[in-house]
Coordinates of C-alpha atoms in Angstrom, one line a residue:
X1 CA 23.1 5.6 -11.5
X2 CA 23.8 4.0 -8.4
X3 CA 20.1 3.3 -6.5
X4 CA 20.7 5.6 -4.0
X5 CA 21.1 8.4 -6.1
X6 CA 17.8 7.6 -7.7
X7 CA 15.7 7.3 -4.3
X8 CA 17.1 11.2 -4.1
X9 CA 15.8 12.0 -7.0
X10 CA 12.6 11.0 -6.3
X11 CA 11.8 12.1 -3.0
X12 CA 10.9 15.7 -3.8
X13 CA 8.6 14.0 -5.9
X14 CA 6.8 11.4 -3.4
X15 CA 5.6 14.2 -0.5
X16 CA 2.2 16.0 -3.1
X17 CA 1.3 13.0 -4.5
X18 CA 1.1 10.8 -1.5
X19 CA -1.4 13.4 -0.4
X20 CA -3.5 13.2 -3.4
X21 CA -3.2 9.6 -3.5
X22 CA -4.6 9.6 -0.2
X23 CA -7.2 11.8 -1.4
X24 CA -8.0 9.5 -4.2
X25 CA -8.5 6.7 -1.8
X26 CA -11.3 8.8 -0.4
X27 CA -13.0 9.6 -3.5
X28 CA -12.9 5.9 -4.5
X29 CA -15.4 4.6 -2.1
X30 CA -18.0 7.7 -3.8
X31 CA -17.3 7.6 -6.9
X32 CA -15.3 5.0 -8.6
X33 CA -15.6 6.2 -12.3
X34 CA -14.0 9.5 -11.1
X35 CA -11.5 8.0 -9.3
X36 CA -10.1 5.6 -11.4
X37 CA -9.8 8.4 -13.9
X38 CA -7.9 10.9 -12.1
X39 CA -6.0 8.0 -10.8
X40 CA -4.5 7.7 -14.3
X41 CA -4.3 11.4 -14.8
X42 CA -1.9 11.4 -11.3
X43 CA 0.0 8.4 -12.9
X44 CA 0.5 10.3 -16.1
X45 CA 1.7 13.6 -13.7
X46 CA 4.3 11.5 -11.9
X47 CA 5.6 10.2 -14.8
X48 CA 6.3 13.3 -16.8
X49 CA 7.7 15.1 -13.6
X50 CA 9.8 12.4 -13.0
X51 CA 10.9 12.5 -16.7
X52 CA 11.6 16.2 -16.5
X53 CA 13.8 15.8 -13.2
X54 CA 16.0 13.3 -16.0
X55 CA 16.4 16.1 -18.3
X56 CA 13.1 15.5 -20.9
X57 CA 12.4 18.7 -22.4
X58 CA 9.4 17.8 -24.6
X59 CA 6.0 17.8 -24.3
X60 CA 5.1 14.6 -21.8
X61 CA 2.7 12.1 -21.9
X62 CA 2.3 8.7 -20.2
X63 CA 3.2 7.0 -23.5
X64 CA 6.0 9.5 -23.5
X65 CA 7.2 9.8 -20.6
X66 CA 7.3 5.4 -20.2
X67 CA 9.6 5.6 -23.2
X68 CA 11.9 8.1 -22.2
X69 CA 12.3 6.4 -18.4
X70 CA 13.6 3.0 -20.0
X71 CA 17.2 2.3 -20.1
X72 CA 17.6 5.1 -17.6
X73 CA 17.5 2.9 -14.5
X74 CA 15.5 5.3 -12.6
X75 CA 12.6 2.6 -12.2
X76 CA 12.6 -1.0 -12.7
X77 CA 11.5 -1.9 -16.3
X78 CA 8.7 -4.1 -15.1
X79 CA 7.5 -1.6 -13.6
X80 CA 7.6 0.6 -16.8
X81 CA 5.4 -2.2 -18.1
X82 CA 2.7 -2.2 -16.3
X83 CA 2.7 1.4 -16.9
X84 CA 2.8 1.4 -20.4
X85 CA -0.5 -1.0 -20.3
X86 CA -2.0 2.2 -18.4
X87 CA -1.2 4.2 -21.8
X88 CA -3.2 2.0 -23.3
X89 CA -6.1 2.2 -20.8
X90 CA -5.9 5.2 -21.1
X91 CA -6.1 6.3 -24.2
X92 CA -8.7 3.6 -24.9
X93 CA -11.1 5.8 -22.4
X94 CA -10.6 8.7 -24.6
X95 CA -11.5 7.6 -27.0
X96 CA -14.6 6.0 -26.8
X97 CA -17.5 8.0 -25.3
X98 CA -19.2 7.2 -22.6
X99 CA -16.6 4.1 -21.1
X100 CA -15.3 4.6 -17.6
X101 CA -13.0 2.5 -15.7
X102 CA -14.7 -0.2 -13.1
X103 CA -13.7 0.0 -9.0
X104 CA -11.7 -2.9 -9.3
X105 CA -9.3 -1.2 -12.3
X106 CA -9.5 1.9 -10.1
X107 CA -8.1 0.3 -7.3
X108 CA -5.4 -1.2 -9.2
X109 CA -4.0 1.9 -10.5
X110 CA -4.1 3.5 -6.9
X111 CA -2.2 0.7 -5.7
X112 CA 0.6 0.8 -8.6
X113 CA 0.7 4.7 -8.1
X114 CA 1.4 3.9 -4.4
X115 CA 4.1 0.9 -5.2
X116 CA 5.6 3.5 -7.7
X117 CA 6.0 6.8 -4.9
X118 CA 7.4 3.8 -2.3
X119 CA 10.9 3.6 -4.7
X120 CA 11.8 7.1 -3.7
X121 CA 10.1 6.8 -0.2
X122 CA 12.6 8.0 2.6
X123 CA 10.3 7.6 5.7
X124 CA 7.4 4.9 7.0
X125 CA 4.6 8.0 6.1
X126 CA 5.9 7.0 2.3
X127 CA 6.5 3.3 2.6
X128 CA 3.5 1.9 4.9
X129 CA 0.1 1.1 2.8
X130 CA -2.2 3.1 4.2
X131 CA -5.7 1.8 3.9
X132 CA -5.0 -0.4 6.7
X133 CA -8.3 -3.3 7.7
X134 CA -8.4 -3.6 11.5
X135 CA -10.9 -5.6 13.7
X136 CA -11.7 -5.1 17.3
X137 CA -10.8 -7.7 20.0
X138 CA -15.1 -8.0 20.6
X139 CA -15.9 -8.8 16.8
X140 CA -16.8 -11.8 15.9
X141 CA -14.3 -13.8 14.9
X142 CA -16.3 -14.6 11.3
X143 CA -16.6 -11.1 10.5
X144 CA -12.4 -11.4 10.4
X145 CA -12.4 -14.5 8.5
X146 CA -14.7 -13.0 5.7
X147 CA -12.9 -10.0 5.6
X148 CA -10.1 -11.5 5.1
X149 CA -11.0 -14.0 2.9
X150 CA -13.1 -11.2 0.3
X151 CA -10.2 -8.3 0.6
X152 CA -7.3 -11.2 0.2
X153 CA -5.5 -10.5 3.7
X154 CA -3.5 -12.5 5.8
X155 CA -2.6 -10.3 8.6
X156 CA -4.8 -7.8 10.3
X157 CA -4.5 -5.2 13.2
X158 CA -6.2 -5.9 16.3
X159 CA -7.9 -2.6 18.8
X160 CA -8.6 -2.7 21.8
X161 CA -11.7 -0.8 22.6
X162 CA -11.2 2.4 22.3
X163 CA -7.6 2.8 20.7
X164 CA -4.2 0.8 20.6
X165 CA -2.8 -2.5 19.2
X166 CA -3.7 -5.4 20.8
X167 CA -1.7 -7.6 18.3
X168 CA -2.1 -9.3 14.5
X169 CA -4.7 -11.7 13.9
X170 CA -3.4 -14.2 11.0
X171 CA -5.0 -16.6 8.9
X172 CA -3.5 -19.6 11.2
X173 CA -5.1 -18.0 14.1
X174 CA -8.6 -18.4 12.2
X175 CA -7.5 -22.2 11.3
X176 CA -6.5 -23.1 14.8
X177 CA -9.6 -21.8 16.3
X178 CA -11.5 -23.4 13.9
X179 CA -10.4 -26.3 14.4
X180 CA -10.7 -26.2 18.2
X181 CA -13.9 -25.3 18.3
X182 CA -15.4 -28.1 16.1
X183 CA -13.4 -30.5 18.1
X184 CA -15.4 -29.4 20.8
X185 CA -18.6 -29.1 18.8
X186 CA -19.1 -25.8 18.5
X187 CA -18.6 -23.4 15.5
X188 CA -16.8 -20.6 14.3
X189 CA -19.7 -18.1 15.5
X190 CA -19.6 -18.4 18.8
X191 CA -16.0 -16.8 18.7
X192 CA -14.6 -13.5 19.0
X193 CA -11.5 -12.5 17.8
X194 CA -9.9 -12.1 21.4
X195 CA -10.6 -16.0 21.2
X196 CA -8.5 -16.7 18.2
X197 CA -5.2 -14.2 19.5
X198 CA -2.6 -16.1 20.6
X199 CA -0.2 -15.7 23.6
X200 CA 2.6 -14.0 21.1
X201 CA 0.1 -11.9 19.5
X202 CA 1.2 -8.6 20.6
X203 CA 5.2 -9.4 19.5
X204 CA 4.2 -10.1 15.6
X205 CA 3.5 -6.1 15.8
X206 CA 6.7 -3.4 15.6
X207 CA 5.9 0.2 15.5
X208 CA 7.3 3.0 14.4
X209 CA 6.3 6.7 13.9
X210 CA 5.7 7.9 10.3
X211 CA 9.1 10.1 10.6
X212 CA 11.4 6.7 10.7
X213 CA 13.5 5.8 8.2
X214 CA 14.0 2.9 6.0
X215 CA 17.1 1.7 8.2
X216 CA 14.7 2.4 11.5
X217 CA 12.1 0.4 10.2
X218 CA 14.3 -2.6 9.3
X219 CA 15.9 -2.5 12.3
X220 CA 12.6 -3.0 14.0
X221 CA 11.1 -5.9 11.5
X222 CA 14.4 -8.0 12.5
X223 CA 12.7 -8.3 15.9
X224 CA 11.9 -12.3 16.7
X225 CA 8.4 -13.0 15.9
X226 CA 7.8 -9.1 14.2
X227 CA 5.3 -9.8 11.1
X228 CA 4.5 -6.1 10.4
X229 CA 5.4 -3.2 11.5
X230 CA 2.4 -0.2 12.1
X231 CA 3.2 3.2 11.8
X232 CA 1.4 5.2 14.7
X233 CA 1.6 8.9 15.2
X234 CA 3.9 8.7 17.7
X235 CA 5.2 5.0 17.0
X236 CA 3.1 3.9 20.3
X237 CA 1.1 0.5 20.6
X238 CA -1.7 3.1 22.5
X239 CA -2.7 4.5 19.1
X240 CA -4.2 3.6 16.1
X241 CA -2.3 2.3 13.1
X242 CA -1.9 5.1 10.5
X243 CA -0.4 2.7 8.3
X244 CA 1.0 -0.7 7.7
X245 CA 4.8 -2.0 6.6
X246 CA 5.2 -5.1 5.5
X247 CA 9.1 -7.3 4.9
X248 CA 7.5 -7.1 0.8
X249 CA 7.1 -3.4 0.8
X250 CA 11.1 -3.4 1.5
X251 CA 12.0 -5.9 -0.7
X252 CA 10.7 -3.0 -3.0
X253 CA 13.5 -0.5 -2.0
X254 CA 15.7 -2.9 -2.5

């Protein structure tokens, strides 16, 4: 089946599941165990729906759906292997009283579902990663550095007071700022995020609205120096980011 046709067949599934995924991300902060259990159920429902769209008529489960989808050129085999692993996790939890998903596992399953939804994503709203971490120009640079180290971010959108995006702060900016201040006998604690932003920080960001197509996103990311595409309500840098899209996100759609 051609890749383009596969994507069209995924599209009816995306919207409702994306909304439920967002709700589970909110639940994750309050009750990780419940979010993890519901995430595994959401994964099962998504793959069941995809199996039925591909012609499966029997009673579905996570394991049966994975087996049915193999060899049908709908999802990458590596993704199906991961889904099969979550089948074992779900079975283990179901047969062991009191066993719950950890916060790390719950987050992992949510990220996997988000990746699956991107396979059929027609717009920026579906392609984007919704949990966007940001910093303000007035924040201490130490806070930005710690956030990068703790959560594994290589770049952070920087907001001006109120709303609007000033640019993108990278790990390299932090390292350069730290080296410069230490050479002058100071410390990183003296610096704000604004102190570390280079002159081209704004050029690293391009902007689209949630309705932008994949082709439109590819076009804007071709801009010289563009590192990431930020999704805002109207595609304006004067608005707070709703999501972020990187070149890696687009590679999953090739």
